[in-house]
Every structure is written in C-alpha cells, then in structure tokens.
Amino acid sequence: MKSVIALVFAGLFAVSAGAGTVSEPQVPDLFLPADMENLSEFHWKKRPILVFADSEDDPAYQTQMELLREQPEDLVSRDVVVLTDTDPAARSTLRLRMRPRGFMLVLVGKDGDIKLRKPRPWDVREITRSIDKMTIRQREIRDAKEQSGKIFD
C-alpha cells in the first residue's frame, strides 16, 4: 500500500513539475536593432516602430522600452516589430533618413509610409489606438471577423 501511495505522489509531482515547465507562448522577435538599409523586408508584412535615442541611458528611451515590453501581445497581434537605434555615431541609413533629434518614436505602416512621429514615449495603448485607426488595420479586423463567421450587419 505504501508503494502505491508513493507511486501516486510521484505521478502527481511529475505532472505538476511538467505543468510548471510549460512556458508562455513564444513571442516572435519583437525587438530588433535598426541596422538594416531600409524597411523593405517589412513591407506589407509588419508595422515597424522605430525608437531612436542618443544613448541607451536616455531616460525617454528607457521609459519607451519599458512601456513596449509591458504588453508585447498587443503589439504582436498588430504585426508590430520594434527597431531600436541608440548610436548616432554609427549614422545608420534609417537614422539618416528619419533625422531624429535625441529621442524619437516613429510608427511606419505596412505600406511603408510614416504614420506618426513622437518626441516623447508613448504607451502601447496609444500606439495600438493609432494602428487600429489605419485603413489596412481596419481591413484586417473585418477580414478576421469574416473568417471567424462573426459578420454583424
């Protein structure tokens, strides 16, 4: 009887240990360095958010990155990729094109057009509201509703 009880407990511990090792769903690469020549690899696939600063120690940059890391699932669901550039001396192509002065947040649409520029940090709620107003995002929402069979007239 003791061996049966020990076996049951061993089974329970194995199941609970396995449940503890289940990790959260993997978030695709949301944060990347802005070291590419242009944004063409994201055209019609992703909405790049460019975060520029003169240093990683810039308080506005640190605040912005904390705000973005708080709700990654909201960004992923809207096909966002965050590109960061904190080295003005490197004179990256994107930095030369965007011409930030200190901290700057830039939201680029899937069509490649700049949708907004902000000189201060924005939280995910403000960013997602701006994205959700975009024509392409509105179409994505409509298409998702149609595919799920939830068409409301």
Short mmCIF file of N, CA and C in Angstrom, two decimals:
data_model
loop_
_atom_site.label_atom_id
_atom_site.label_comp_id
_atom_site.label_asym_id
_atom_site.label_seq_id
_atom_site.Cartn_x
_atom_site.Cartn_y
_atom_site.Cartn_z
N MET A 1 0.83 -1.19 0.00
CA MET A 1 0.00 0.00 0.00
C MET A 1 0.87 1.26 0.00
N LYS A 2 1.95 1.24 0.80
CA LYS A 2 2.84 2.40 0.85
C LYS A 2 3.46 2.65 -0.52
N SER A 3 3.79 1.59 -1.24
CA SER A 3 4.39 1.77 -2.56
C SER A 3 3.39 2.36 -3.55
N VAL A 4 2.11 2.03 -3.41
CA VAL A 4 1.08 2.58 -4.29
C VAL A 4 0.93 4.08 -4.01
N ILE A 5 0.89 4.45 -2.72
CA ILE A 5 0.77 5.86 -2.35
C ILE A 5 1.99 6.62 -2.85
N ALA A 6 3.17 6.04 -2.69
CA ALA A 6 4.39 6.68 -3.16
C ALA A 6 4.34 6.86 -4.68
N LEU A 7 3.82 5.86 -5.37
CA LEU A 7 3.70 5.93 -6.82
C LEU A 7 2.72 7.03 -7.25
N VAL A 8 1.60 7.15 -6.52
CA VAL A 8 0.61 8.19 -6.82
C VAL A 8 1.23 9.57 -6.61
N PHE A 9 1.93 9.75 -5.49
CA PHE A 9 2.57 11.04 -5.23
C PHE A 9 3.65 11.34 -6.27
N ALA A 10 4.40 10.33 -6.64
CA ALA A 10 5.43 10.52 -7.65
C ALA A 10 4.80 10.96 -8.96
N GLY A 11 3.66 10.36 -9.31
CA GLY A 11 2.95 10.74 -10.52
C GLY A 11 2.44 12.17 -10.45
N LEU A 12 1.89 12.55 -9.29
CA LEU A 12 1.39 13.91 -9.12
C LEU A 12 2.52 14.94 -9.21
N PHE A 13 3.65 14.63 -8.59
CA PHE A 13 4.79 15.55 -8.66
C PHE A 13 5.30 15.67 -10.09
N ALA A 14 5.30 14.57 -10.83
CA ALA A 14 5.78 14.60 -12.22
C ALA A 14 4.85 15.46 -13.07
N VAL A 15 3.54 15.32 -12.86
CA VAL A 15 2.57 16.11 -13.63
C VAL A 15 2.69 17.59 -13.26
N SER A 16 2.79 17.89 -11.94
CA SER A 16 2.89 19.30 -11.54
C SER A 16 4.22 19.90 -11.97
N ALA A 17 5.28 19.10 -11.97
CA ALA A 17 6.58 19.61 -12.43
C ALA A 17 6.52 19.89 -13.93
N GLY A 18 5.85 19.01 -14.66
CA GLY A 18 5.69 19.23 -16.11
C GLY A 18 4.86 20.46 -16.38
N ALA A 19 3.82 20.70 -15.58
CA ALA A 19 2.98 21.88 -15.76
C ALA A 19 3.78 23.14 -15.44
N GLY A 20 4.68 23.07 -14.49
CA GLY A 20 5.49 24.23 -14.13
C GLY A 20 6.49 24.60 -15.19
N THR A 21 6.88 23.62 -16.01
CA THR A 21 7.87 23.91 -17.04
C THR A 21 7.23 24.42 -18.33
N VAL A 22 5.90 24.36 -18.41
CA VAL A 22 5.23 24.89 -19.60
C VAL A 22 5.43 26.39 -19.59
N SER A 23 6.03 26.89 -20.64
CA SER A 23 6.32 28.32 -20.69
C SER A 23 5.21 29.04 -21.44
N GLU A 24 5.26 30.35 -21.31
CA GLU A 24 4.30 31.17 -22.04
C GLU A 24 4.57 31.01 -23.52
N PRO A 25 3.57 31.27 -24.36
CA PRO A 25 3.80 31.15 -25.79
C PRO A 25 4.97 32.04 -26.21
N GLN A 26 5.77 31.52 -27.10
CA GLN A 26 6.94 32.26 -27.55
C GLN A 26 6.51 33.48 -28.36
N VAL A 27 7.02 34.62 -28.00
CA VAL A 27 6.77 35.85 -28.75
C VAL A 27 7.82 35.93 -29.84
N PRO A 28 7.38 36.08 -31.10
CA PRO A 28 8.38 36.19 -32.16
C PRO A 28 9.29 37.39 -31.90
N ASP A 29 10.35 37.48 -32.66
CA ASP A 29 11.31 38.57 -32.46
C ASP A 29 10.59 39.90 -32.59
N LEU A 30 10.27 40.49 -31.47
CA LEU A 30 9.55 41.76 -31.43
C LEU A 30 10.53 42.92 -31.43
N PHE A 31 11.66 42.75 -30.77
CA PHE A 31 12.64 43.82 -30.64
C PHE A 31 13.90 43.47 -31.44
N LEU A 32 14.24 44.34 -32.39
CA LEU A 32 15.40 44.11 -33.25
C LEU A 32 16.21 45.41 -33.36
N PRO A 33 17.50 45.30 -33.65
CA PRO A 33 18.28 46.53 -33.90
C PRO A 33 17.90 47.10 -35.27
N ALA A 34 17.92 48.40 -35.38
CA ALA A 34 17.59 49.08 -36.64
C ALA A 34 18.84 49.19 -37.50
N ASP A 35 19.41 48.05 -37.87
CA ASP A 35 20.67 48.07 -38.60
C ASP A 35 20.51 47.71 -40.08
N MET A 36 19.29 47.76 -40.58
CA MET A 36 19.07 47.43 -41.99
C MET A 36 19.14 48.69 -42.85
N GLU A 37 19.34 48.50 -44.13
CA GLU A 37 19.44 49.63 -45.07
C GLU A 37 18.11 50.35 -45.22
N ASN A 38 17.03 49.56 -45.29
CA ASN A 38 15.70 50.14 -45.43
C ASN A 38 14.69 49.19 -44.79
N LEU A 39 13.44 49.53 -44.88
CA LEU A 39 12.40 48.74 -44.22
C LEU A 39 11.67 47.81 -45.20
N SER A 40 12.24 47.57 -46.36
CA SER A 40 11.55 46.79 -47.39
C SER A 40 11.23 45.36 -46.95
N GLU A 41 12.02 44.79 -46.07
CA GLU A 41 11.74 43.42 -45.63
C GLU A 41 10.44 43.34 -44.82
N PHE A 42 9.96 44.48 -44.33
CA PHE A 42 8.72 44.50 -43.55
C PHE A 42 7.51 44.95 -44.37
N HIS A 43 7.75 45.41 -45.61
CA HIS A 43 6.70 45.96 -46.45
C HIS A 43 5.56 44.96 -46.62
N TRP A 44 4.36 45.38 -46.25
CA TRP A 44 3.11 44.62 -46.31
C TRP A 44 3.08 43.43 -45.35
N LYS A 45 4.08 43.28 -44.48
CA LYS A 45 4.13 42.18 -43.52
C LYS A 45 4.06 42.67 -42.08
N LYS A 46 4.78 43.73 -41.77
CA LYS A 46 4.91 44.23 -40.40
C LYS A 46 4.72 45.74 -40.36
N ARG A 47 4.44 46.22 -39.15
CA ARG A 47 4.38 47.65 -38.88
C ARG A 47 5.58 48.01 -38.01
N PRO A 48 6.64 48.53 -38.59
CA PRO A 48 7.81 48.88 -37.78
C PRO A 48 7.55 50.08 -36.87
N ILE A 49 8.01 49.95 -35.65
CA ILE A 49 8.09 51.08 -34.73
C ILE A 49 9.58 51.31 -34.52
N LEU A 50 10.05 52.48 -34.91
CA LEU A 50 11.46 52.83 -34.76
C LEU A 50 11.60 53.67 -33.51
N VAL A 51 12.54 53.28 -32.65
CA VAL A 51 12.82 54.03 -31.43
C VAL A 51 14.26 54.50 -31.50
N PHE A 52 14.42 55.82 -31.61
CA PHE A 52 15.75 56.42 -31.70
C PHE A 52 16.07 57.13 -30.39
N ALA A 53 17.34 57.10 -30.02
CA ALA A 53 17.85 57.86 -28.88
C ALA A 53 19.35 58.04 -29.09
N ASP A 54 19.90 59.01 -28.38
CA ASP A 54 21.35 59.24 -28.49
C ASP A 54 22.16 58.29 -27.62
N SER A 55 21.48 57.54 -26.74
CA SER A 55 22.15 56.60 -25.85
C SER A 55 21.11 55.67 -25.25
N GLU A 56 21.54 54.45 -24.89
CA GLU A 56 20.63 53.54 -24.18
C GLU A 56 20.30 54.07 -22.79
N ASP A 57 21.10 55.01 -22.29
CA ASP A 57 20.86 55.58 -20.97
C ASP A 57 19.86 56.73 -20.99
N ASP A 58 19.40 57.13 -22.16
CA ASP A 58 18.41 58.20 -22.29
C ASP A 58 17.15 57.80 -21.53
N PRO A 59 16.71 58.60 -20.56
CA PRO A 59 15.51 58.25 -19.76
C PRO A 59 14.26 58.04 -20.62
N ALA A 60 14.10 58.82 -21.68
CA ALA A 60 12.94 58.65 -22.56
C ALA A 60 13.01 57.30 -23.27
N TYR A 61 14.20 56.91 -23.70
CA TYR A 61 14.39 55.61 -24.36
C TYR A 61 14.07 54.47 -23.39
N GLN A 62 14.60 54.56 -22.18
CA GLN A 62 14.34 53.51 -21.19
C GLN A 62 12.86 53.41 -20.87
N THR A 63 12.20 54.55 -20.71
CA THR A 63 10.76 54.55 -20.44
C THR A 63 10.00 53.92 -21.61
N GLN A 64 10.36 54.30 -22.84
CA GLN A 64 9.67 53.76 -24.01
C GLN A 64 9.82 52.24 -24.09
N MET A 65 11.01 51.74 -23.86
CA MET A 65 11.22 50.30 -23.95
C MET A 65 10.46 49.56 -22.86
N GLU A 66 10.39 50.13 -21.65
CA GLU A 66 9.60 49.52 -20.58
C GLU A 66 8.13 49.47 -20.97
N LEU A 67 7.62 50.56 -21.52
CA LEU A 67 6.22 50.61 -21.93
C LEU A 67 5.92 49.56 -23.01
N LEU A 68 6.82 49.39 -23.96
CA LEU A 68 6.62 48.42 -25.03
C LEU A 68 6.69 46.98 -24.52
N ARG A 69 7.54 46.74 -23.53
CA ARG A 69 7.70 45.38 -23.00
C ARG A 69 6.54 44.97 -22.10
N GLU A 70 5.75 45.94 -21.64
CA GLU A 70 4.63 45.62 -20.75
C GLU A 70 3.52 44.85 -21.45
N GLN A 71 3.29 45.09 -22.74
CA GLN A 71 2.18 44.46 -23.45
C GLN A 71 2.63 43.96 -24.83
N PRO A 72 3.56 43.03 -24.88
CA PRO A 72 4.04 42.58 -26.18
C PRO A 72 2.97 41.90 -27.02
N GLU A 73 2.01 41.23 -26.38
CA GLU A 73 0.98 40.51 -27.13
C GLU A 73 0.11 41.46 -27.96
N ASP A 74 -0.14 42.67 -27.45
CA ASP A 74 -0.93 43.65 -28.20
C ASP A 74 -0.17 44.11 -29.44
N LEU A 75 1.13 44.21 -29.34
CA LEU A 75 1.95 44.62 -30.48
C LEU A 75 2.05 43.48 -31.50
N VAL A 76 2.27 42.27 -31.02
CA VAL A 76 2.40 41.11 -31.90
C VAL A 76 1.10 40.90 -32.68
N SER A 77 -0.04 41.06 -32.01
CA SER A 77 -1.33 40.85 -32.68
C SER A 77 -1.58 41.87 -33.79
N ARG A 78 -0.85 42.98 -33.76
CA ARG A 78 -0.99 44.01 -34.79
C ARG A 78 0.22 44.00 -35.75
N ASP A 79 0.96 42.93 -35.74
CA ASP A 79 2.10 42.75 -36.65
C ASP A 79 3.15 43.83 -36.50
N VAL A 80 3.45 44.21 -35.27
CA VAL A 80 4.44 45.24 -34.99
C VAL A 80 5.81 44.61 -34.78
N VAL A 81 6.84 45.29 -35.24
CA VAL A 81 8.21 44.96 -34.92
C VAL A 81 8.86 46.25 -34.44
N VAL A 82 9.60 46.18 -33.34
CA VAL A 82 10.23 47.36 -32.76
C VAL A 82 11.70 47.36 -33.13
N LEU A 83 12.13 48.42 -33.79
CA LEU A 83 13.52 48.56 -34.22
C LEU A 83 14.15 49.69 -33.41
N THR A 84 15.31 49.43 -32.82
CA THR A 84 15.94 50.43 -31.97
C THR A 84 17.29 50.86 -32.51
N ASP A 85 17.59 52.14 -32.31
CA ASP A 85 18.87 52.71 -32.72
C ASP A 85 19.29 53.72 -31.65
N THR A 86 20.33 53.38 -30.91
CA THR A 86 20.81 54.27 -29.84
C THR A 86 22.25 54.72 -30.06
N ASP A 87 22.70 54.65 -31.30
CA ASP A 87 24.08 55.02 -31.60
C ASP A 87 24.14 56.03 -32.75
N PRO A 88 24.05 57.32 -32.44
CA PRO A 88 24.08 58.32 -33.52
C PRO A 88 25.41 58.34 -34.28
N ALA A 89 26.48 57.91 -33.63
CA ALA A 89 27.79 57.92 -34.29
C ALA A 89 27.85 56.91 -35.44
N ALA A 90 27.05 55.86 -35.38
CA ALA A 90 27.04 54.84 -36.43
C ALA A 90 26.42 55.36 -37.72
N ARG A 91 25.62 56.41 -37.61
CA ARG A 91 24.98 57.03 -38.77
C ARG A 91 24.31 56.00 -39.67
N SER A 92 23.42 55.22 -39.09
CA SER A 92 22.71 54.19 -39.84
C SER A 92 21.84 54.83 -40.92
N THR A 93 21.53 54.06 -41.94
CA THR A 93 20.72 54.55 -43.04
C THR A 93 19.35 55.02 -42.55
N LEU A 94 18.75 54.25 -41.66
CA LEU A 94 17.44 54.65 -41.14
C LEU A 94 17.52 55.93 -40.32
N ARG A 95 18.58 56.08 -39.55
CA ARG A 95 18.76 57.30 -38.76
C ARG A 95 18.94 58.51 -39.68
N LEU A 96 19.71 58.34 -40.74
CA LEU A 96 19.91 59.43 -41.69
C LEU A 96 18.60 59.80 -42.39
N ARG A 97 17.79 58.79 -42.67
CA ARG A 97 16.51 59.04 -43.35
C ARG A 97 15.50 59.71 -42.43
N MET A 98 15.42 59.26 -41.17
CA MET A 98 14.41 59.77 -40.23
C MET A 98 14.83 61.07 -39.53
N ARG A 99 16.13 61.31 -39.43
CA ARG A 99 16.70 62.51 -38.82
C ARG A 99 16.16 62.82 -37.42
N PRO A 100 16.30 61.88 -36.49
CA PRO A 100 15.84 62.16 -35.12
C PRO A 100 16.75 63.16 -34.42
N ARG A 101 16.16 63.92 -33.53
CA ARG A 101 16.94 64.82 -32.66
C ARG A 101 16.75 64.31 -31.25
N GLY A 102 17.70 63.56 -30.76
CA GLY A 102 17.56 62.94 -29.45
C GLY A 102 16.59 61.78 -29.55
N PHE A 103 15.64 61.70 -28.60
CA PHE A 103 14.67 60.62 -28.60
C PHE A 103 13.60 60.87 -29.66
N MET A 104 13.20 59.80 -30.36
CA MET A 104 12.09 59.89 -31.30
C MET A 104 11.48 58.52 -31.51
N LEU A 105 10.16 58.48 -31.54
CA LEU A 105 9.39 57.28 -31.83
C LEU A 105 8.75 57.50 -33.20
N VAL A 106 8.90 56.52 -34.10
CA VAL A 106 8.32 56.62 -35.43
C VAL A 106 7.51 55.35 -35.68
N LEU A 107 6.24 55.53 -36.08
CA LEU A 107 5.39 54.41 -36.45
C LEU A 107 5.27 54.40 -37.97
N VAL A 108 5.64 53.27 -38.57
CA VAL A 108 5.58 53.11 -40.02
C VAL A 108 4.51 52.07 -40.32
N GLY A 109 3.66 52.36 -41.29
CA GLY A 109 2.60 51.43 -41.66
C GLY A 109 3.13 50.29 -42.52
N LYS A 110 2.26 49.30 -42.74
CA LYS A 110 2.64 48.18 -43.59
C LYS A 110 2.91 48.64 -45.02
N ASP A 111 2.34 49.76 -45.41
CA ASP A 111 2.56 50.29 -46.75
C ASP A 111 3.90 51.02 -46.88
N GLY A 112 4.62 51.16 -45.77
CA GLY A 112 5.93 51.80 -45.78
C GLY A 112 5.90 53.30 -45.50
N ASP A 113 4.71 53.87 -45.35
CA ASP A 113 4.60 55.30 -45.07
C ASP A 113 4.72 55.57 -43.58
N ILE A 114 5.31 56.71 -43.24
CA ILE A 114 5.42 57.13 -41.85
C ILE A 114 4.05 57.60 -41.39
N LYS A 115 3.53 56.98 -40.35
CA LYS A 115 2.19 57.30 -39.85
C LYS A 115 2.23 58.33 -38.73
N LEU A 116 3.27 58.28 -37.90
CA LEU A 116 3.42 59.30 -36.86
C LEU A 116 4.83 59.34 -36.34
N ARG A 117 5.19 60.51 -35.83
CA ARG A 117 6.48 60.74 -35.17
C ARG A 117 6.17 61.38 -33.83
N LYS A 118 6.82 60.91 -32.79
CA LYS A 118 6.60 61.46 -31.46
C LYS A 118 7.94 61.74 -30.78
N PRO A 119 8.08 62.91 -30.15
CA PRO A 119 9.32 63.25 -29.46
C PRO A 119 9.36 62.78 -28.01
N ARG A 120 8.32 62.05 -27.60
CA ARG A 120 8.25 61.55 -26.23
C ARG A 120 7.72 60.12 -26.25
N PRO A 121 7.94 59.37 -25.18
CA PRO A 121 7.45 57.99 -25.14
C PRO A 121 5.92 57.91 -25.22
N TRP A 122 5.45 56.86 -25.86
CA TRP A 122 4.03 56.56 -25.95
C TRP A 122 3.80 55.18 -25.38
N ASP A 123 2.69 55.00 -24.69
CA ASP A 123 2.41 53.66 -24.17
C ASP A 123 1.73 52.82 -25.26
N VAL A 124 1.64 51.53 -25.01
CA VAL A 124 1.11 50.59 -26.00
C VAL A 124 -0.34 50.92 -26.35
N ARG A 125 -1.10 51.37 -25.38
CA ARG A 125 -2.50 51.72 -25.63
C ARG A 125 -2.61 52.85 -26.66
N GLU A 126 -1.78 53.86 -26.54
CA GLU A 126 -1.80 54.97 -27.51
C GLU A 126 -1.35 54.49 -28.89
N ILE A 127 -0.34 53.66 -28.91
CA ILE A 127 0.18 53.14 -30.18
C ILE A 127 -0.87 52.27 -30.86
N THR A 128 -1.47 51.35 -30.11
CA THR A 128 -2.45 50.44 -30.73
C THR A 128 -3.70 51.18 -31.18
N ARG A 129 -4.09 52.23 -30.49
CA ARG A 129 -5.23 53.03 -30.95
C ARG A 129 -4.92 53.67 -32.29
N SER A 130 -3.70 54.18 -32.44
CA SER A 130 -3.30 54.77 -33.72
C SER A 130 -3.29 53.71 -34.83
N ILE A 131 -2.77 52.54 -34.51
CA ILE A 131 -2.73 51.45 -35.50
C ILE A 131 -4.14 51.03 -35.88
N ASP A 132 -5.01 50.90 -34.89
CA ASP A 132 -6.37 50.42 -35.15
C ASP A 132 -7.20 51.39 -36.00
N LYS A 133 -6.77 52.64 -36.11
CA LYS A 133 -7.46 53.62 -36.96
C LYS A 133 -7.00 53.56 -38.41
N MET A 134 -5.91 52.84 -38.67
CA MET A 134 -5.35 52.78 -40.02
C MET A 134 -6.25 51.94 -40.93
N THR A 135 -6.32 52.33 -42.19
CA THR A 135 -7.18 51.65 -43.16
C THR A 135 -6.84 50.17 -43.30
N ILE A 136 -5.57 49.87 -43.40
CA ILE A 136 -5.15 48.47 -43.57
C ILE A 136 -5.53 47.66 -42.35
N ARG A 137 -5.37 48.22 -41.15
CA ARG A 137 -5.74 47.51 -39.92
C ARG A 137 -7.25 47.29 -39.87
N GLN A 138 -8.02 48.28 -40.29
CA GLN A 138 -9.48 48.13 -40.32
C GLN A 138 -9.87 46.96 -41.23
N ARG A 139 -9.20 46.85 -42.37
CA ARG A 139 -9.46 45.75 -43.28
C ARG A 139 -9.08 44.41 -42.63
N GLU A 140 -7.94 44.38 -41.92
CA GLU A 140 -7.53 43.15 -41.23
C GLU A 140 -8.57 42.72 -40.21
N ILE A 141 -9.11 43.68 -39.48
CA ILE A 141 -10.14 43.37 -38.47
C ILE A 141 -11.39 42.82 -39.14
N ARG A 142 -11.82 43.47 -40.24
CA ARG A 142 -13.00 43.00 -40.98
C ARG A 142 -12.78 41.59 -41.51
N ASP A 143 -11.61 41.35 -42.11
CA ASP A 143 -11.30 40.03 -42.65
C ASP A 143 -11.30 38.96 -41.57
N ALA A 144 -10.76 39.30 -40.41
CA ALA A 144 -10.73 38.34 -39.30
C ALA A 144 -12.14 38.00 -38.84
N LYS A 145 -13.01 38.99 -38.80
CA LYS A 145 -14.41 38.75 -38.41
C LYS A 145 -15.10 37.86 -39.43
N GLU A 146 -14.87 38.13 -40.71
CA GLU A 146 -15.48 37.32 -41.76
C GLU A 146 -15.00 35.88 -41.71
N GLN A 147 -13.71 35.69 -41.47
CA GLN A 147 -13.15 34.34 -41.41
C GLN A 147 -13.67 33.56 -40.22
N SER A 148 -13.94 34.26 -39.14
CA SER A 148 -14.44 33.56 -37.95
C SER A 148 -15.96 33.39 -38.00
N GLY A 149 -16.59 33.91 -39.05
CA GLY A 149 -18.03 33.75 -39.19
C GLY A 149 -18.83 34.69 -38.33
N LYS A 150 -18.23 35.74 -37.87
CA LYS A 150 -18.92 36.69 -36.99
C LYS A 150 -19.20 37.98 -37.75
N ILE A 151 -19.97 37.88 -38.81
CA ILE A 151 -20.30 39.06 -39.58
C ILE A 151 -21.55 39.69 -38.97
N PHE A 152 -21.40 40.94 -38.56
CA PHE A 152 -22.51 41.65 -37.96
C PHE A 152 -23.04 42.67 -38.94
N ASP A 153 -24.32 42.66 -39.17
CA ASP A 153 -24.92 43.64 -40.09
C ASP A 153 -25.58 44.75 -39.34
#
